[in-house]
Amino acid sequence: MSSMFRDGLLKGKRILVTGGGTGLGKEMAEDYLRLGAEVYICGRRKNVLDETAKELMGRHGGSVKTHAIDIRVAGAVDEMIGEIWADGGPLTGLVNNAAGNFISPTKDLTPKGFDAIAGIVFHGSFYVTHACGKRWIEGGNKGSVISILTTWVWNGSPFTVPSAMSKAGLNIMTKSLAAEWGPYGIRLNAIAPGPFPTKGAWERLSPGQSTDGDGSRDGIPMGRVGEMDELKNLASFLMADGCDYLTGQCIAIDGAGYLASGGNFARLSKLSEADWDKMRDMIRTANEKDKAQRSV
Ligand code: HXC
């Protein structure tokens, strides 16, 4: 499979992808760059961001700039968006991709665990959207926002409750601001991917399982996990000119998994306390490894 789009489709676009150093964010950032956009990526690990920027520019040329930032810090977000505006003018697009998540029985969560996820997904995505939106309105610029959600925004997901709650909130932000900011030419849409295996997500959602898609196909009528090109095509379509009337929507791309079998973690109710102890250890090990690389 490959791109559906002509070269240069996104020429003149300036797009920020939060959490763009790894995973789905890196994939979308690459497609925007390949299609001619100037790209900005942010995340908490400067070395990871810089390596990604180098890799993507090496492959496609163009410009990928990096900002090491924790989007939970509203002041730092506003400063970064100010710097991006000063660097080359207004952004034309924002992808709220940065997220935090791990599977856990909700009874075992601490307030700090809840806050870690809600801080990144719910608060952080709002801060970035707000920092861009107010500048777009003030400058009379159009903008397109895509938030990466999940199908749990419609039916919830046991064992990932802070993420489900936070992403459901962003779904309503998408709809609310599509109406409020429509008069300014600002569009907000969302994508609800089914399983598109990546290292960061799988270490925290399916610890011990490989990212080749085995073990993630059950209950998906298409019989497979998603392919990155499919996600990238949708993300680029939503950023391109020509669908200006499309706003306020959350589009599932999940092979009908959600419709057929809920697409969530209800199956984990079979795990024992001992299984959960093992999972928790594996997730914490992954968290610690990532944390050791952080620069903010
Ligand atoms: C219970 C846990 C835990 C676990 C962490 N915590 N892991 N609690 N079970 N397995 C608790 C900690 O004990 C601590 O609370 C609290 O969470 C905060 O942990 P920190 O490590 O201090 O926080 P922080 O460093 O900010 O890390 C945030 C994080 C981490 C969310 C916990 O996983 C992270 O940075 N993730 C970013 C990448 C990521 O998650 N990618 C996957 C996204 S997938 P106490 O009280 O104990 O100190 C996604 C949806 C995909 O979003 C959908 C697919 C279909």
Coordinates of N, CA, C and O in Angstrom, one line a residue, residues 73-221:
V73 N 2.6 21.4 31.0 CA 3.0 22.7 31.6 C 2.5 23.8 30.6 O 3.0 24.0 29.5
A74 N 1.4 24.4 31.0 CA 0.7 25.4 30.1 C 1.6 26.5 29.6 O 1.6 26.9 28.5
G75 N 2.4 27.1 30.6 CA 3.3 28.2 30.2 C 4.3 27.8 29.2 O 4.6 28.5 28.2
A76 N 4.8 26.6 29.3 CA 5.8 26.1 28.4 C 5.2 25.9 27.0 O 5.8 26.1 25.9
V77 N 3.9 25.4 27.0 CA 3.2 25.2 25.7 C 3.0 26.6 25.0 O 3.4 26.7 23.8
D78 N 2.6 27.6 25.7 CA 2.4 28.9 25.1 C 3.7 29.4 24.5 O 3.7 30.0 23.5
E79 N 4.7 29.2 25.3 CA 6.1 29.7 24.9 C 6.5 29.0 23.6 O 7.0 29.7 22.6
M80 N 6.3 27.7 23.5 CA 6.7 27.0 22.3 C 5.9 27.4 21.1 O 6.4 27.7 20.0
I81 N 4.6 27.6 21.3 CA 3.7 28.0 20.1 C 4.2 29.4 19.7 O 4.2 29.7 18.5
G82 N 4.5 30.3 20.7 CA 5.0 31.6 20.3 C 6.3 31.6 19.5 O 6.4 32.3 18.5
E83 N 7.1 30.7 19.9 CA 8.4 30.5 19.2 C 8.2 30.0 17.8 O 8.8 30.4 16.8
I84 N 7.2 29.1 17.6 CA 7.0 28.5 16.3 C 6.4 29.6 15.4 O 6.8 29.8 14.2
W85 N 5.5 30.4 15.9 CA 4.9 31.6 15.1 C 6.0 32.5 14.7 O 6.1 33.0 13.6
A86 N 6.9 32.8 15.7 CA 8.0 33.7 15.4 C 9.0 33.1 14.4 O 9.7 33.8 13.6
D87 N 9.1 31.8 14.3 CA 10.1 31.1 13.5 C 9.7 31.2 12.0 O 10.6 31.1 11.1
G88 N 8.5 31.3 11.7 CA 8.2 31.3 10.2 C 6.7 31.6 9.9 O 6.2 31.2 8.9
G89 N 6.0 32.2 10.9 CA 4.6 32.5 10.7 C 3.7 31.5 11.4 O 4.2 30.5 12.0
P90 N 2.4 31.7 11.2 CA 1.4 30.8 11.9 C 1.5 29.4 11.4 O 1.8 29.1 10.3
L91 N 1.2 28.5 12.3 CA 1.0 27.1 11.9 C -0.3 27.0 11.1 O -1.1 27.9 11.2
T92 N -0.4 26.1 10.2 CA -1.7 25.8 9.5 C -2.4 24.6 10.1 O -3.6 24.4 9.9
G93 N -1.6 23.8 10.8 CA -2.2 22.6 11.3 C -1.6 22.1 12.6 O -0.4 22.4 12.9
L94 N -2.4 21.5 13.4 CA -1.9 20.9 14.7 C -2.5 19.5 14.8 O -3.7 19.2 14.6
V95 N -1.6 18.5 15.2 CA -2.1 17.2 15.5 C -1.8 16.9 17.0 O -0.7 16.9 17.5
N96 N -2.9 16.8 17.8 CA -2.9 16.4 19.2 C -2.7 14.9 19.2 O -3.7 14.1 19.2
N97 N -1.4 14.5 19.2 CA -1.1 13.1 19.2 C -0.5 12.6 20.5 O -0.7 11.4 20.9
A98 N 0.2 13.5 21.2 CA 0.9 13.1 22.5 C -0.2 12.5 23.4 O -1.2 13.0 23.6
A99 N 0.2 11.4 24.0 CA -0.7 10.7 25.0 C 0.0 9.9 26.0 O 1.2 9.7 25.9
G100 N -0.6 9.6 27.1 CA -0.1 8.7 28.1 C -1.2 7.7 28.4 O -2.4 8.0 28.4
N101 N -0.8 6.5 28.7 CA -1.8 5.4 29.0 C -1.1 4.2 29.5 O 0.1 4.0 29.3
F102 N -1.8 3.5 30.4 CA -1.3 2.1 30.7 C -2.5 1.4 31.2 O -3.5 2.0 31.7
I103 N -2.5 0.1 31.1 CA -3.7 -0.7 31.6 C -3.5 -0.9 33.1 O -2.4 -1.2 33.5
S104 N -4.6 -0.8 33.8 CA -4.5 -1.0 35.2 C -6.0 -1.2 35.7 O -6.9 -0.5 35.3
P105 N -6.2 -2.1 36.7 CA -7.5 -2.1 37.3 C -7.7 -0.7 38.0 O -6.8 -0.2 38.6
T106 N -8.8 -0.1 37.8 CA -9.0 1.3 38.2 C -8.9 1.4 39.8 O -8.4 2.4 40.3
K107 N -9.3 0.3 40.5 CA -9.1 0.4 41.9 C -7.7 0.5 42.4 O -7.4 1.0 43.5
D108 N -6.7 0.1 41.5 CA -5.3 0.2 41.9 C -4.7 1.5 41.5 O -3.5 1.7 41.8
L109 N -5.4 2.4 40.8 CA -4.8 3.7 40.4 C -4.6 4.6 41.6 O -5.4 4.6 42.5
T110 N -3.5 5.3 41.6 CA -3.4 6.4 42.6 C -3.8 7.7 42.0 O -3.9 7.8 40.7
P111 N -4.1 8.7 42.8 CA -4.4 10.0 42.2 C -3.3 10.5 41.2 O -3.6 11.1 40.2
K112 N -2.1 10.2 41.6 CA -1.0 10.6 40.7 C -1.0 9.9 39.4 O -0.7 10.5 38.4
G113 N -1.4 8.6 39.4 CA -1.4 7.9 38.2 C -2.5 8.4 37.3 O -2.3 8.6 36.1
F114 N -3.7 8.7 37.9 CA -4.8 9.3 37.1 C -4.3 10.7 36.5 O -4.5 11.0 35.3
D115 N -3.7 11.5 37.4 CA -3.3 12.8 36.9 C -2.2 12.8 35.8 O -2.2 13.7 35.0
A116 N -1.4 11.8 35.9 CA -0.3 11.7 34.9 C -1.0 11.6 33.5 O -0.6 12.3 32.5
I117 N -2.0 10.7 33.4 CA -2.6 10.5 32.1 C -3.5 11.7 31.7 O -3.5 12.2 30.6
A118 N -4.4 12.1 32.7 CA -5.3 13.2 32.4 C -4.5 14.5 32.1 O -4.9 15.3 31.2
G119 N -3.3 14.6 32.7 CA -2.5 15.8 32.5 C -2.0 15.9 31.1 O -2.0 17.0 30.5
I120 N -1.6 14.8 30.6 CA -1.0 14.8 29.2 C -2.2 14.9 28.2 O -2.2 15.8 27.3
V121 N -3.2 14.0 28.3 CA -4.2 13.8 27.3 C -5.2 15.0 27.3 O -5.4 15.7 26.3
F122 N -5.8 15.2 28.5 CA -6.9 16.1 28.6 C -6.5 17.5 28.7 O -6.8 18.4 27.9
H123 N -5.6 17.8 29.7 CA -5.2 19.2 29.9 C -4.2 19.6 28.8 O -4.3 20.7 28.2
G124 N -3.2 18.7 28.5 CA -2.1 19.1 27.6 C -2.7 19.4 26.2 O -2.3 20.4 25.6
S125 N -3.6 18.5 25.7 CA -4.1 18.7 24.4 C -4.9 20.0 24.3 O -4.9 20.7 23.3
F126 N -5.6 20.3 25.4 CA -6.3 21.6 25.4 C -5.3 22.8 25.3 O -5.6 23.7 24.6
Y127 N -4.3 22.7 26.2 CA -3.3 23.8 26.2 C -2.8 24.1 24.8 O -2.7 25.3 24.4
V128 N -2.4 23.1 24.1 CA -1.8 23.3 22.7 C -2.9 23.8 21.8 O -2.6 24.7 21.0
T129 N -4.1 23.2 21.8 CA -5.2 23.7 20.9 C -5.5 25.2 21.2 O -5.7 26.0 20.3
H130 N -5.5 25.5 22.5 CA -5.9 26.9 22.9 C -4.8 27.9 22.4 O -5.1 29.0 21.9
A131 N -3.5 27.5 22.6 CA -2.4 28.4 22.3 C -2.4 28.6 20.8 O -2.0 29.7 20.3
C132 N -2.8 27.6 20.0 CA -2.8 27.8 18.5 C -4.1 28.6 18.2 O -4.0 29.6 17.4
G133 N -5.2 28.2 18.7 CA -6.5 28.8 18.3 C -6.6 30.3 18.6 O -7.0 31.1 17.7
K134 N -6.1 30.7 19.7 CA -6.2 32.1 20.0 C -5.3 33.0 19.1 O -5.7 34.1 18.7
R135 N -4.2 32.4 18.6 CA -3.3 33.1 17.7 C -3.9 33.1 16.3 O -3.9 34.1 15.6
W136 N -4.6 32.0 15.9 CA -5.2 31.9 14.6 C -6.4 33.0 14.6 O -6.5 33.7 13.6
I137 N -7.1 33.1 15.6 CA -8.2 34.0 15.6 C -7.7 35.5 15.6 O -8.2 36.3 14.8
E138 N -6.7 35.7 16.4 CA -6.1 37.1 16.4 C -5.5 37.5 15.1 O -5.7 38.6 14.7
G139 N -4.9 36.5 14.4 CA -4.2 36.8 13.2 C -5.1 36.7 11.9 O -4.7 37.0 10.8
G140 N -6.4 36.2 12.1 CA -7.3 36.0 11.0 C -6.8 34.8 10.1 O -7.0 34.8 8.9
N141 N -6.1 33.8 10.7 CA -5.6 32.7 10.0 C -6.6 31.5 10.1 O -7.2 31.3 11.2
K142 N -6.6 30.7 9.1 CA -7.3 29.4 9.2 C -6.4 28.4 9.8 O -5.2 28.5 9.9
G143 N -7.0 27.4 10.4 CA -6.3 26.3 11.0 C -7.0 25.0 11.0 O -8.3 25.0 10.9
S144 N -6.3 23.9 11.0 CA -6.9 22.6 11.1 C -6.3 21.8 12.2 O -5.1 21.7 12.3
V145 N -7.1 21.3 13.1 CA -6.7 20.5 14.3 C -7.2 19.1 14.1 O -8.4 18.9 13.8
I146 N -6.3 18.1 14.3 CA -6.7 16.7 14.4 C -6.3 16.2 15.8 O -5.1 16.4 16.2
S147 N -7.2 15.6 16.5 CA -6.9 14.9 17.7 C -6.9 13.4 17.6 O -7.9 12.9 17.0
I148 N -5.9 12.8 18.0 CA -5.9 11.3 17.9 C -6.5 10.7 19.2 O -6.0 10.8 20.3
L149 N -7.7 10.1 18.9 CA -8.5 9.6 20.0 C -8.5 8.1 19.9 O -7.6 7.5 19.4
T150 N -9.6 7.5 20.5 CA -9.8 6.0 20.3 C -11.3 5.8 20.2 O -12.1 6.7 20.5
T151 N -11.7 4.6 19.8 CA -13.1 4.3 19.7 C -13.7 4.3 21.1 O -15.0 4.3 21.2
W152 N -12.9 4.2 22.1 CA -13.5 4.2 23.5 C -14.2 5.5 23.8 O -14.8 5.6 24.9
V153 N -14.0 6.5 23.0 CA -14.7 7.7 23.3 C -16.2 7.5 23.2 O -17.0 8.3 23.7
W154 N -16.6 6.5 22.5 CA -18.1 6.2 22.4 C -18.6 5.2 23.4 O -19.7 5.2 23.8
N155 N -17.8 4.2 23.7 CA -18.3 3.1 24.6 C -17.4 2.9 25.9 O -17.7 2.0 26.7
G156 N -16.4 3.8 26.1 CA -15.6 3.6 27.3 C -14.7 2.4 27.1 O -14.8 1.6 26.2
S157 N -13.7 2.3 28.1 CA -12.8 1.1 28.1 C -12.4 0.8 29.5 O -11.7 1.6 30.2
P158 N -12.9 -0.4 30.0 CA -12.4 -0.8 31.3 C -10.9 -1.0 31.3 O -10.3 -1.3 30.2
F159 N -10.3 -0.7 32.4 CA -8.8 -0.9 32.6 C -8.0 0.2 31.9 O -6.8 0.2 32.1
T160 N -8.6 1.1 31.2 CA -7.9 2.3 30.7 C -8.8 3.5 31.0 O -9.0 4.3 30.1
V161 N -9.3 3.6 32.2 CA -10.4 4.6 32.4 C -9.9 6.1 32.3 O -10.5 6.9 31.8
P162 N -8.7 6.4 32.9 CA -8.2 7.8 32.7 C -8.1 8.2 31.3 O -8.4 9.3 30.9
S163 N -7.6 7.3 30.4 CA -7.4 7.6 29.0 C -8.8 7.7 28.4 O -9.0 8.7 27.6
A164 N -9.7 6.8 28.7 CA -11.0 6.8 28.0 C -11.7 8.1 28.4 O -12.3 8.8 27.6
M165 N -11.6 8.5 29.7 CA -12.3 9.8 30.1 C -11.7 11.0 29.4 O -12.4 11.9 29.0
S166 N -10.4 11.0 29.4 CA -9.7 12.2 28.8 C -9.9 12.3 27.3 O -10.2 13.4 26.8
K167 N -9.9 11.2 26.6 CA -10.1 11.2 25.2 C -11.6 11.5 24.8 O -11.9 12.2 23.9
A168 N -12.5 11.1 25.7 CA -13.9 11.4 25.5 C -14.1 12.9 25.6 O -14.8 13.6 24.9
G169 N -13.3 13.5 26.6 CA -13.4 15.0 26.7 C -12.9 15.7 25.5 O -13.4 16.7 25.0
L170 N -11.8 15.2 24.9 CA -11.3 15.8 23.6 C -12.2 15.6 22.5 O -12.3 16.5 21.6
N171 N -13.0 14.6 22.5 CA -14.0 14.4 21.4 C -15.1 15.5 21.5 O -15.5 16.1 20.5
I172 N -15.4 15.9 22.7 CA -16.4 17.0 22.9 C -15.7 18.3 22.7 O -16.4 19.3 22.2
M173 N -14.4 18.5 23.0 CA -13.7 19.7 22.6 C -13.8 19.9 21.1 O -14.0 21.0 20.6
T174 N -13.5 18.8 20.4 CA -13.5 18.8 18.9 C -14.9 19.3 18.4 O -14.9 20.2 17.5
K175 N -16.0 18.8 18.9 CA -17.3 19.2 18.5 C -17.6 20.6 18.9 O -18.2 21.4 18.1
S176 N -17.3 21.0 20.2 CA -17.6 22.3 20.7 C -16.9 23.4 19.9 O -17.5 24.4 19.5
L177 N -15.6 23.2 19.7 CA -14.8 24.2 19.1 C -15.0 24.2 17.5 O -14.8 25.3 16.9
A178 N -15.4 23.1 17.0 CA -15.8 23.2 15.5 C -16.9 24.2 15.4 O -16.9 25.0 14.4
A179 N -17.8 24.2 16.3 CA -19.0 25.2 16.2 C -18.5 26.6 16.6 O -18.8 27.5 15.9
E180 N -17.7 26.7 17.7 CA -17.3 28.0 18.1 C -16.3 28.7 17.2 O -16.4 29.9 17.0
W181 N -15.4 27.9 16.6 CA -14.4 28.5 15.8 C -14.6 28.3 14.3 O -13.8 28.8 13.5
G182 N -15.7 27.7 13.9 CA -16.1 27.6 12.5 C -16.1 29.0 11.8 O -15.6 29.1 10.7
P183 N -16.7 30.0 12.4 CA -16.7 31.3 11.8 C -15.3 31.9 11.4 O -15.2 32.7 10.6
Y184 N -14.3 31.4 12.1 CA -12.9 31.8 11.8 C -12.2 31.0 10.8 O -11.1 31.2 10.5
G185 N -12.9 30.0 10.3 CA -12.3 29.1 9.3 C -11.4 28.0 10.0 O -10.5 27.5 9.4
I186 N -11.6 27.8 11.3 CA -10.8 26.8 12.0 C -11.6 25.5 12.1 O -12.7 25.5 12.5
R187 N -11.0 24.5 11.6 CA -11.6 23.1 11.6 C -11.0 22.3 12.7 O -9.8 22.3 12.9
L188 N -11.8 21.5 13.4 CA -11.3 20.5 14.3 C -11.9 19.1 14.0 O -13.2 19.0 13.9
N189 N -11.1 18.1 13.8 CA -11.6 16.8 13.6 C -10.8 15.8 14.5 O -9.8 16.2 15.1
A190 N -11.2 14.6 14.5 CA -10.5 13.6 15.3 C -10.4 12.3 14.6 O -11.3 12.0 13.7
I191 N -9.4 11.5 14.9 CA -9.3 10.2 14.3 C -9.3 9.2 15.5 O -8.6 9.4 16.5
A192 N -10.1 8.1 15.4 CA -10.1 7.1 16.4 C -9.5 5.8 15.8 O -10.2 5.0 15.2
P193 N -8.2 5.6 16.0 CA -7.6 4.4 15.4 C -7.9 3.2 16.3 O -7.9 3.3 17.5
G194 N -8.1 2.1 15.6 CA -8.1 0.8 16.3 C -6.6 0.4 16.5 O -5.8 1.3 16.6
P195 N -6.3 -0.8 16.6 CA -4.9 -1.2 16.9 C -4.0 -0.9 15.7 O -4.1 -1.5 14.6
F196 N -3.1 0.0 15.9 CA -1.9 0.2 15.0 C -0.7 0.0 15.9 O -0.3 1.0 16.6
P197 N -0.2 -1.2 16.0 CA 0.8 -1.4 17.0 C 2.1 -0.6 16.9 O 2.6 -0.4 15.8
T198 N 2.4 0.0 18.1 CA 3.7 0.8 18.2 C 4.3 0.4 19.5 O 3.6 -0.1 20.4
K199 N 5.6 0.6 19.6 CA 6.4 0.2 20.8 C 5.8 0.8 22.1 O 5.5 0.2 23.1
G200 N 5.6 2.2 22.1 CA 5.2 2.9 23.3 C 3.9 2.4 23.8 O 3.7 2.2 25.0
A201 N 2.9 2.2 22.9 CA 1.6 1.8 23.3 C 1.6 0.4 23.7 O 1.0 0.0 24.7
W202 N 2.2 -0.5 23.0 CA 2.2 -1.9 23.3 C 2.9 -2.3 24.6 O 2.4 -3.1 25.3
E203 N 3.9 -1.5 24.9 CA 4.6 -1.8 26.2 C 3.7 -1.5 27.4 O 3.8 -2.0 28.5
R204 N 2.7 -0.6 27.1 CA 1.8 -0.2 28.2 C 0.4 -0.8 28.2 O -0.3 -0.8 29.1
L205 N 0.0 -1.2 26.9 CA -1.3 -1.7 26.8 C -1.4 -3.3 26.5 O -2.4 -3.9 26.9
S206 N -0.3 -3.8 26.0 CA -0.3 -5.2 25.8 C 1.1 -5.7 26.1 O 1.9 -6.3 25.3
P207 N 1.6 -5.5 27.4 CA 2.9 -5.8 27.8 C 3.2 -7.3 27.5 O 2.4 -8.2 27.8
G208 N 4.4 -7.6 27.0 CA 4.8 -8.9 26.7 C 4.4 -9.4 25.3 O 4.8 -10.5 24.9
Q209 N 3.5 -8.6 24.6 CA 3.1 -9.0 23.3 C 3.9 -8.3 22.2 O 4.1 -7.1 22.4
S210 N 4.2 -8.9 21.1 CA 5.0 -8.3 20.1 C 4.1 -7.3 19.3 O 2.9 -7.4 19.4
T211 N 4.7 -6.4 18.6 CA 3.9 -5.4 17.9 C 3.7 -5.9 16.4 O 3.3 -5.1 15.6
D212 N 3.8 -7.2 16.2 CA 3.6 -7.7 14.8 C 2.1 -7.8 14.5 O 1.7 -8.2 13.4
G213 N 1.3 -7.6 15.6 CA -0.2 -7.6 15.3 C -0.8 -8.9 15.8 O -2.0 -9.0 16.0
D214 N 0.0 -10.0 16.0 CA -0.5 -11.2 16.6 C -1.1 -10.9 17.9 O -0.6 -10.2 18.7
G215 N -2.3 -11.4 18.2 CA -2.9 -11.2 19.5 C -3.7 -10.0 19.6 O -4.4 -9.7 20.6
S216 N -3.7 -9.2 18.5 CA -4.5 -8.0 18.5 C -5.6 -8.0 17.4 O -6.3 -7.1 17.2
R217 N -5.7 -9.2 16.8 CA -6.6 -9.3 15.6 C -8.0 -9.8 16.1 O -9.0 -9.6 15.3
D218 N -8.1 -10.4 17.2 CA -9.3 -11.0 17.6 C -10.4 -10.0 17.7 O -10.3 -8.9 18.2
G219 N -11.6 -10.4 17.1 CA -12.7 -9.5 17.2 C -12.7 -8.4 16.1 O -13.6 -7.5 16.1
I220 N -11.7 -8.4 15.2 CA -11.7 -7.4 14.2 C -12.2 -8.0 12.9 O -11.5 -8.9 12.3
P221 N -13.3 -7.6 12.4 CA -13.9 -8.2 11.2 C -12.9 -8.2 10.0 O -12.9 -9.2 9.2

